[in-house]
């Protein structure tokens, strides 16, 4: 990401008006990527806690909660993967512009 930021800075020096939007989008994507990564980590911790509870008491209720948390983790991972793909697209755009 540092190389990408450096390239954006170079482009911004060449045409500051046009590149302001690109720099803003990069900032938003970077934030989205970091938030998605945090969400995955939080869901992994939550799932581990729920698995521990299910091991202690493998009731149907705890099993349902476990399955829900597994789904939440899958969704969080999909969101993270989408954020990574958006950042990859941003990289491609920046490299094509430079």
Short mmCIF file of C-alpha atoms in Angstrom, two decimals:
data_model
loop_
_atom_site.label_atom_id
_atom_site.label_comp_id
_atom_site.label_asym_id
_atom_site.label_seq_id
_atom_site.Cartn_x
_atom_site.Cartn_y
_atom_site.Cartn_z
CA UNK A 1 0.00 0.00 0.00
CA UNK A 2 2.93 2.32 0.57
CA UNK A 3 4.02 2.05 -3.06
CA UNK A 4 0.46 2.80 -4.14
CA UNK A 5 0.32 5.86 -1.90
CA UNK A 6 3.67 7.05 -3.28
CA UNK A 7 2.43 6.73 -6.86
CA UNK A 8 -0.74 8.65 -6.00
CA UNK A 9 1.41 11.39 -4.47
CA UNK A 10 3.48 11.61 -7.67
CA UNK A 11 0.34 11.82 -9.78
CA UNK A 12 -1.09 14.43 -7.44
CA UNK A 13 1.99 16.59 -7.98
CA UNK A 14 1.48 16.36 -11.74
CA UNK A 15 -2.24 17.21 -11.68
CA UNK A 16 -3.46 18.11 -8.17
CA UNK A 17 -7.06 18.90 -9.12
CA UNK A 18 -7.77 15.61 -10.89
CA UNK A 19 -5.89 13.52 -8.36
CA UNK A 20 -7.61 14.89 -5.25
CA UNK A 21 -10.56 12.59 -5.91
CA UNK A 22 -8.24 9.65 -6.48
CA UNK A 23 -6.44 10.35 -3.22
CA UNK A 24 -9.77 10.63 -1.38
CA UNK A 25 -10.95 7.32 -2.83
CA UNK A 26 -7.67 5.69 -1.82
CA UNK A 27 -8.18 6.92 1.74
CA UNK A 28 -11.72 5.55 1.82
CA UNK A 29 -10.60 2.20 0.41
CA UNK A 30 -7.76 1.95 2.90
CA UNK A 31 -10.21 2.66 5.74
CA UNK A 32 -12.68 0.10 4.36
CA UNK A 33 -9.94 -2.51 4.08
CA UNK A 34 -8.75 -1.96 7.65
CA UNK A 35 -12.30 -2.03 9.02
CA UNK A 36 -13.07 -5.23 7.12
CA UNK A 37 -9.92 -6.84 8.50
CA UNK A 38 -10.90 -5.83 12.05
CA UNK A 39 -14.38 -7.27 11.50
CA UNK A 40 -12.91 -10.62 10.43
CA UNK A 41 -10.64 -10.70 13.47
CA UNK A 42 -13.54 -9.86 15.79
CA UNK A 43 -15.74 -12.54 14.22
CA UNK A 44 -12.95 -15.11 14.60
CA UNK A 45 -12.68 -14.28 18.31
CA UNK A 46 -16.44 -14.39 18.75
CA UNK A 47 -16.64 -17.73 16.98
CA UNK A 48 -13.90 -19.17 19.19
CA UNK A 49 -15.81 -18.04 22.29
CA UNK A 50 -19.04 -19.59 21.02
CA UNK A 51 -17.25 -22.83 20.17
CA UNK A 52 -15.97 -22.96 23.73
CA UNK A 53 -19.51 -22.53 25.05
CA UNK A 54 -20.81 -25.21 22.71
CA UNK A 55 -18.11 -27.64 23.87
CA UNK A 56 -19.18 -27.04 27.48
CA UNK A 57 -22.87 -27.39 26.68
CA UNK A 58 -23.64 -28.80 23.26
CA UNK A 59 -27.30 -27.85 23.35
CA UNK A 60 -29.38 -27.09 20.27
CA UNK A 61 -29.44 -23.42 21.27
CA UNK A 62 -25.65 -23.21 21.43
CA UNK A 63 -25.41 -25.09 18.13
CA UNK A 64 -27.71 -22.54 16.49
CA UNK A 65 -25.61 -19.69 17.89
CA UNK A 66 -22.45 -21.43 16.65
CA UNK A 67 -23.86 -21.74 13.13
CA UNK A 68 -24.91 -18.08 13.16
CA UNK A 69 -21.42 -16.99 14.19
CA UNK A 70 -19.89 -19.18 11.48
CA UNK A 71 -22.12 -17.43 8.93
CA UNK A 72 -21.13 -14.02 10.32
CA UNK A 73 -17.47 -14.97 9.90
CA UNK A 74 -18.09 -16.05 6.29
CA UNK A 75 -19.79 -12.72 5.59
CA UNK A 76 -16.97 -10.78 7.23
CA UNK A 77 -14.42 -12.67 5.12
CA UNK A 78 -16.40 -11.96 1.95
CA UNK A 79 -16.49 -8.26 2.84
CA UNK A 80 -12.74 -8.31 3.44
CA UNK A 81 -12.11 -10.06 0.12
CA UNK A 82 -14.28 -7.46 -1.63
CA UNK A 83 -12.26 -4.66 0.00
CA UNK A 84 -9.02 -6.31 -1.14
CA UNK A 85 -10.37 -6.55 -4.69
CA UNK A 86 -11.34 -2.86 -4.64
CA UNK A 87 -7.84 -1.96 -3.51
CA UNK A 88 -6.39 -4.11 -6.30
CA UNK A 89 -8.55 -2.23 -8.81
CA UNK A 90 -7.30 1.05 -7.35
CA UNK A 91 -3.72 -0.19 -7.80
CA UNK A 92 -4.40 -1.05 -11.43
CA UNK A 93 -5.94 2.36 -12.10
CA UNK A 94 -3.04 4.17 -10.46
CA UNK A 95 -0.41 2.13 -12.29
CA UNK A 96 -2.17 2.77 -15.60
CA UNK A 97 -2.26 6.49 -14.90
CA UNK A 98 1.41 6.67 -13.98
#
